[in-house]
Backbone as XML, in Angstrom:
<?xml version="1.0"?>
<chain id="A" units="angstrom">
  <residue number="1" name="UNK">
    <atom name="N" x="0.849" y="-1.183" z="0.000"/>
    <atom name="CA" x="0.000" y="0.000" z="0.000"/>
    <atom name="C" x="0.891" y="1.241" z="0.000"/>
  </residue>
  <residue number="2" name="UNK">
    <atom name="N" x="0.412" y="2.284" z="-0.640"/>
    <atom name="CA" x="1.176" y="3.531" z="-0.703"/>
    <atom name="C" x="1.172" y="4.241" z="0.641"/>
  </residue>
  <residue number="3" name="UNK">
    <atom name="N" x="2.208" y="5.005" z="0.881"/>
    <atom name="CA" x="2.225" y="5.825" z="2.087"/>
    <atom name="C" x="1.124" y="6.879" z="1.964"/>
  </residue>
  <residue number="4" name="UNK">
    <atom name="N" x="0.734" y="7.456" z="3.074"/>
    <atom name="CA" x="-0.323" y="8.470" z="3.069"/>
    <atom name="C" x="0.030" y="9.629" z="2.146"/>
  </residue>
  <residue number="5" name="UNK">
    <atom name="N" x="1.269" y="10.072" z="2.199"/>
    <atom name="CA" x="1.689" y="11.205" z="1.382"/>
    <atom name="C" x="1.552" y="10.896" z="-0.111"/>
  </residue>
  <residue number="6" name="UNK">
    <atom name="N" x="1.988" y="9.714" z="-0.518"/>
    <atom name="CA" x="1.873" y="9.330" z="-1.921"/>
    <atom name="C" x="0.414" y="9.163" z="-2.339"/>
  </residue>
  <residue number="7" name="UNK">
    <atom name="N" x="-0.412" y="8.620" z="-1.449"/>
    <atom name="CA" x="-1.839" y="8.449" z="-1.754"/>
    <atom name="C" x="-2.502" y="9.807" z="-1.908"/>
  </residue>
  <residue number="8" name="UNK">
    <atom name="N" x="-2.192" y="10.762" z="-1.018"/>
    <atom name="CA" x="-2.780" y="12.106" z="-1.122"/>
    <atom name="C" x="-2.368" y="12.765" z="-2.432"/>
  </residue>
  <residue number="9" name="UNK">
    <atom name="N" x="-1.119" y="12.561" z="-2.834"/>
    <atom name="CA" x="-0.632" y="13.113" z="-4.091"/>
    <atom name="C" x="-1.380" y="12.495" z="-5.280"/>
  </residue>
  <residue number="10" name="UNK">
    <atom name="N" x="-1.579" y="11.192" z="-5.242"/>
    <atom name="CA" x="-2.305" y="10.496" z="-6.304"/>
    <atom name="C" x="-3.744" y="10.997" z="-6.370"/>
  </residue>
  <residue number="11" name="UNK">
    <atom name="N" x="-4.402" y="11.126" z="-5.234"/>
    <atom name="CA" x="-5.782" y="11.613" z="-5.197"/>
    <atom name="C" x="-5.846" y="13.035" z="-5.742"/>
  </residue>
  <residue number="12" name="UNK">
    <atom name="N" x="-4.886" y="13.858" z="-5.368"/>
    <atom name="CA" x="-4.843" y="15.230" z="-5.875"/>
    <atom name="C" x="-4.739" y="15.267" z="-7.388"/>
  </residue>
  <residue number="13" name="UNK">
    <atom name="N" x="-3.908" y="14.406" z="-7.962"/>
    <atom name="CA" x="-3.762" y="14.342" z="-9.412"/>
    <atom name="C" x="-5.041" y="13.894" z="-10.094"/>
  </residue>
  <residue number="14" name="UNK">
    <atom name="N" x="-5.689" y="12.890" z="-9.519"/>
    <atom name="CA" x="-6.951" y="12.397" z="-10.081"/>
    <atom name="C" x="-8.018" y="13.481" z="-10.014"/>
  </residue>
  <residue number="15" name="UNK">
    <atom name="N" x="-8.107" y="14.152" z="-8.881"/>
    <atom name="CA" x="-9.120" y="15.194" z="-8.694"/>
    <atom name="C" x="-8.894" y="16.353" z="-9.664"/>
  </residue>
  <residue number="16" name="UNK">
    <atom name="N" x="-7.657" y="16.745" z="-9.869"/>
    <atom name="CA" x="-7.391" y="17.853" z="-10.797"/>
    <atom name="C" x="-7.726" y="17.458" z="-12.238"/>
  </residue>
  <residue number="17" name="UNK">
    <atom name="N" x="-7.425" y="16.223" z="-12.632"/>
    <atom name="CA" x="-7.797" y="15.751" z="-13.971"/>
    <atom name="C" x="-9.319" y="15.724" z="-14.121"/>
  </residue>
  <residue number="18" name="UNK">
    <atom name="N" x="-9.994" y="15.250" z="-13.092"/>
    <atom name="CA" x="-11.452" y="15.189" z="-13.105"/>
    <atom name="C" x="-12.054" y="16.584" z="-13.206"/>
  </residue>
  <residue number="19" name="UNK">
    <atom name="N" x="-11.493" y="17.519" z="-12.466"/>
    <atom name="CA" x="-11.951" y="18.907" z="-12.494"/>
    <atom name="C" x="-11.835" y="19.500" z="-13.897"/>
  </residue>
  <residue number="20" name="UNK">
    <atom name="N" x="-10.699" y="19.265" z="-14.530"/>
    <atom name="CA" x="-10.479" y="19.788" z="-15.884"/>
    <atom name="C" x="-11.400" y="19.117" z="-16.897"/>
  </residue>
  <residue number="21" name="UNK">
    <atom name="N" x="-11.514" y="17.803" z="-16.813"/>
    <atom name="CA" x="-12.308" y="17.062" z="-17.788"/>
    <atom name="C" x="-13.792" y="17.410" z="-17.688"/>
  </residue>
  <residue number="22" name="UNK">
    <atom name="N" x="-14.304" y="17.555" z="-16.471"/>
    <atom name="CA" x="-15.722" y="17.846" z="-16.274"/>
    <atom name="C" x="-16.017" y="19.345" z="-16.224"/>
  </residue>
  <residue number="23" name="UNK">
    <atom name="N" x="-14.941" y="20.136" z="-16.266"/>
    <atom name="CA" x="-15.066" y="21.596" z="-16.174"/>
    <atom name="C" x="-15.866" y="22.006" z="-14.937"/>
  </residue>
  <residue number="24" name="UNK">
    <atom name="N" x="-15.407" y="21.477" z="-13.799"/>
    <atom name="CA" x="-16.009" y="21.804" z="-12.505"/>
    <atom name="C" x="-14.881" y="22.245" z="-11.574"/>
  </residue>
  <residue number="25" name="UNK">
    <atom name="N" x="-15.259" y="22.815" z="-10.444"/>
    <atom name="CA" x="-14.248" y="23.274" z="-9.491"/>
    <atom name="C" x="-13.524" y="22.069" z="-8.875"/>
  </residue>
  <residue number="26" name="UNK">
    <atom name="N" x="-12.287" y="22.266" z="-8.447"/>
    <atom name="CA" x="-11.574" y="21.173" z="-7.774"/>
    <atom name="C" x="-12.310" y="20.672" z="-6.530"/>
  </residue>
  <residue number="27" name="UNK">
    <atom name="N" x="-12.980" y="21.562" z="-5.818"/>
    <atom name="CA" x="-13.724" y="21.147" z="-4.627"/>
    <atom name="C" x="-14.878" y="20.220" z="-5.006"/>
  </residue>
  <residue number="28" name="UNK">
    <atom name="N" x="-15.592" y="20.557" z="-6.072"/>
    <atom name="CA" x="-16.684" y="19.701" z="-6.550"/>
    <atom name="C" x="-16.113" y="18.375" z="-7.052"/>
  </residue>
  <residue number="29" name="UNK">
    <atom name="N" x="-14.987" y="18.418" z="-7.741"/>
    <atom name="CA" x="-14.349" y="17.201" z="-8.236"/>
    <atom name="C" x="-13.927" y="16.296" z="-7.078"/>
  </residue>
  <residue number="30" name="UNK">
    <atom name="N" x="-13.471" y="16.896" z="-5.989"/>
    <atom name="CA" x="-13.094" y="16.122" z="-4.804"/>
    <atom name="C" x="-14.307" y="15.393" z="-4.249"/>
  </residue>
  <residue number="31" name="UNK">
    <atom name="N" x="-15.441" y="16.070" z="-4.210"/>
    <atom name="CA" x="-16.685" y="15.451" z="-3.745"/>
    <atom name="C" x="-17.092" y="14.309" z="-4.672"/>
  </residue>
  <residue number="32" name="UNK">
    <atom name="N" x="-17.028" y="14.545" z="-5.975"/>
    <atom name="CA" x="-17.372" y="13.510" z="-6.951"/>
    <atom name="C" x="-16.451" y="12.305" z="-6.767"/>
  </residue>
  <residue number="33" name="UNK">
    <atom name="N" x="-15.167" y="12.568" z="-6.620"/>
    <atom name="CA" x="-14.208" y="11.473" z="-6.451"/>
    <atom name="C" x="-14.489" y="10.666" z="-5.189"/>
  </residue>
  <residue number="34" name="UNK">
    <atom name="N" x="-14.669" y="11.341" z="-4.052"/>
    <atom name="CA" x="-14.844" y="10.628" z="-2.787"/>
    <atom name="C" x="-16.145" y="9.854" z="-2.695"/>
  </residue>
  <residue number="35" name="UNK">
    <atom name="N" x="-17.090" y="10.112" z="-3.581"/>
    <atom name="CA" x="-18.334" y="9.347" z="-3.582"/>
    <atom name="C" x="-18.363" y="8.329" z="-4.718"/>
  </residue>
  <residue number="36" name="UNK">
    <atom name="N" x="-17.206" y="8.095" z="-5.346"/>
    <atom name="CA" x="-17.135" y="7.185" z="-6.488"/>
    <atom name="C" x="-16.645" y="5.796" z="-6.094"/>
  </residue>
  <residue number="37" name="UNK">
    <atom name="N" x="-16.893" y="4.841" z="-6.974"/>
    <atom name="CA" x="-16.364" y="3.499" z="-6.757"/>
    <atom name="C" x="-14.854" y="3.477" z="-6.972"/>
  </residue>
  <residue number="38" name="UNK">
    <atom name="N" x="-14.348" y="4.395" z="-7.789"/>
    <atom name="CA" x="-12.902" y="4.482" z="-8.002"/>
    <atom name="C" x="-12.195" y="4.769" z="-6.683"/>
  </residue>
  <residue number="39" name="UNK">
    <atom name="N" x="-12.751" y="5.660" z="-5.899"/>
    <atom name="CA" x="-12.152" y="5.979" z="-4.593"/>
    <atom name="C" x="-12.094" y="4.725" z="-3.716"/>
  </residue>
  <residue number="40" name="UNK">
    <atom name="N" x="-13.195" y="4.004" z="-3.679"/>
    <atom name="CA" x="-13.214" y="2.766" z="-2.893"/>
    <atom name="C" x="-12.182" y="1.777" z="-3.397"/>
  </residue>
  <residue number="41" name="UNK">
    <atom name="N" x="-12.092" y="1.626" z="-4.708"/>
    <atom name="CA" x="-11.132" y="0.683" z="-5.286"/>
    <atom name="C" x="-9.697" y="1.148" z="-5.070"/>
  </residue>
  <residue number="42" name="UNK">
    <atom name="N" x="-9.474" y="2.454" z="-5.108"/>
    <atom name="CA" x="-8.130" y="2.994" z="-4.914"/>
    <atom name="C" x="-7.614" y="2.682" z="-3.511"/>
  </residue>
  <residue number="43" name="UNK">
    <atom name="N" x="-8.510" y="2.694" z="-2.537"/>
    <atom name="CA" x="-8.117" y="2.420" z="-1.150"/>
    <atom name="C" x="-8.116" y="0.930" z="-0.805"/>
  </residue>
  <residue number="44" name="UNK">
    <atom name="N" x="-8.561" y="0.096" z="-1.728"/>
    <atom name="CA" x="-8.608" y="-1.352" z="-1.495"/>
    <atom name="C" x="-7.285" y="-1.979" z="-1.938"/>
  </residue>
  <residue number="45" name="UNK">
    <atom name="N" x="-6.497" y="-2.496" z="-0.996"/>
    <atom name="CA" x="-5.189" y="-3.054" z="-1.361"/>
    <atom name="C" x="-5.281" y="-4.258" z="-2.299"/>
  </residue>
  <residue number="46" name="UNK">
    <atom name="N" x="-6.410" y="-4.943" z="-2.328"/>
    <atom name="CA" x="-6.551" y="-6.114" z="-3.192"/>
    <atom name="C" x="-6.640" y="-5.745" z="-4.670"/>
  </residue>
  <residue number="47" name="UNK">
    <atom name="N" x="-7.147" y="-4.562" z="-5.000"/>
    <atom name="CA" x="-7.287" y="-4.172" z="-6.406"/>
    <atom name="C" x="-5.972" y="-3.684" z="-6.990"/>
  </residue>
  <residue number="48" name="UNK">
    <atom name="N" x="-5.081" y="-3.245" z="-6.145"/>
    <atom name="CA" x="-3.791" y="-2.677" z="-6.550"/>
    <atom name="C" x="-3.958" y="-1.498" z="-7.509"/>
  </residue>
  <residue number="49" name="UNK">
    <atom name="N" x="-5.120" y="-0.843" z="-7.479"/>
    <atom name="CA" x="-5.364" y="0.304" z="-8.345"/>
    <atom name="C" x="-4.410" y="1.450" z="-8.018"/>
  </residue>
  <residue number="50" name="UNK">
    <atom name="N" x="-3.949" y="1.515" z="-6.789"/>
    <atom name="CA" x="-3.037" y="2.583" z="-6.389"/>
    <atom name="C" x="-1.698" y="2.510" z="-7.124"/>
  </residue>
  <residue number="51" name="UNK">
    <atom name="N" x="-1.416" y="1.388" z="-7.749"/>
    <atom name="CA" x="-0.156" y="1.250" z="-8.475"/>
    <atom name="C" x="-0.255" y="1.737" z="-9.924"/>
  </residue>
  <residue number="52" name="UNK">
    <atom name="N" x="-1.471" y="2.028" z="-10.379"/>
    <atom name="CA" x="-1.685" y="2.494" z="-11.743"/>
    <atom name="C" x="-1.491" y="4.001" z="-11.831"/>
  </residue>
  <residue number="53" name="UNK">
    <atom name="N" x="-1.335" y="4.495" z="-13.028"/>
    <atom name="CA" x="-1.169" y="5.929" z="-13.255"/>
    <atom name="C" x="-2.440" y="6.687" z="-12.881"/>
  </residue>
  <residue number="54" name="UNK">
    <atom name="N" x="-2.288" y="7.974" z="-12.535"/>
    <atom name="CA" x="-3.454" y="8.809" z="-12.225"/>
    <atom name="C" x="-4.402" y="8.877" z="-13.411"/>
  </residue>
  <residue number="55" name="UNK">
    <atom name="N" x="-3.872" y="8.864" z="-14.615"/>
    <atom name="CA" x="-4.684" y="8.952" z="-15.829"/>
    <atom name="C" x="-5.531" y="7.682" z="-16.022"/>
  </residue>
  <residue number="56" name="UNK">
    <atom name="N" x="-5.074" y="6.566" z="-15.473"/>
    <atom name="CA" x="-5.810" y="5.309" z="-15.620"/>
    <atom name="C" x="-7.062" y="5.290" z="-14.773"/>
  </residue>
  <residue number="57" name="UNK">
    <atom name="N" x="-7.037" y="5.951" z="-13.635"/>
    <atom name="CA" x="-8.148" y="5.920" z="-12.671"/>
    <atom name="C" x="-9.330" y="6.722" z="-13.184"/>
  </residue>
  <residue number="58" name="UNK">
    <atom name="N" x="-10.158" y="6.076" z="-13.969"/>
    <atom name="CA" x="-11.348" y="6.740" z="-14.487"/>
    <atom name="C" x="-12.574" y="5.999" z="-14.068"/>
  </residue>
</chain>
């Protein structure tokens, strides 16, 4: 599992990409991300999604 710092960095990258793609504020994108299945999968060590690129997490 990634360290907290690396996970926060990964989440930040995903949220900023989401914000740009959906043309919404970063705060709204953070809300969208935290209520998504991607967020759940990212925190699940069995999926190993945290090892993929930020661009992959869609």
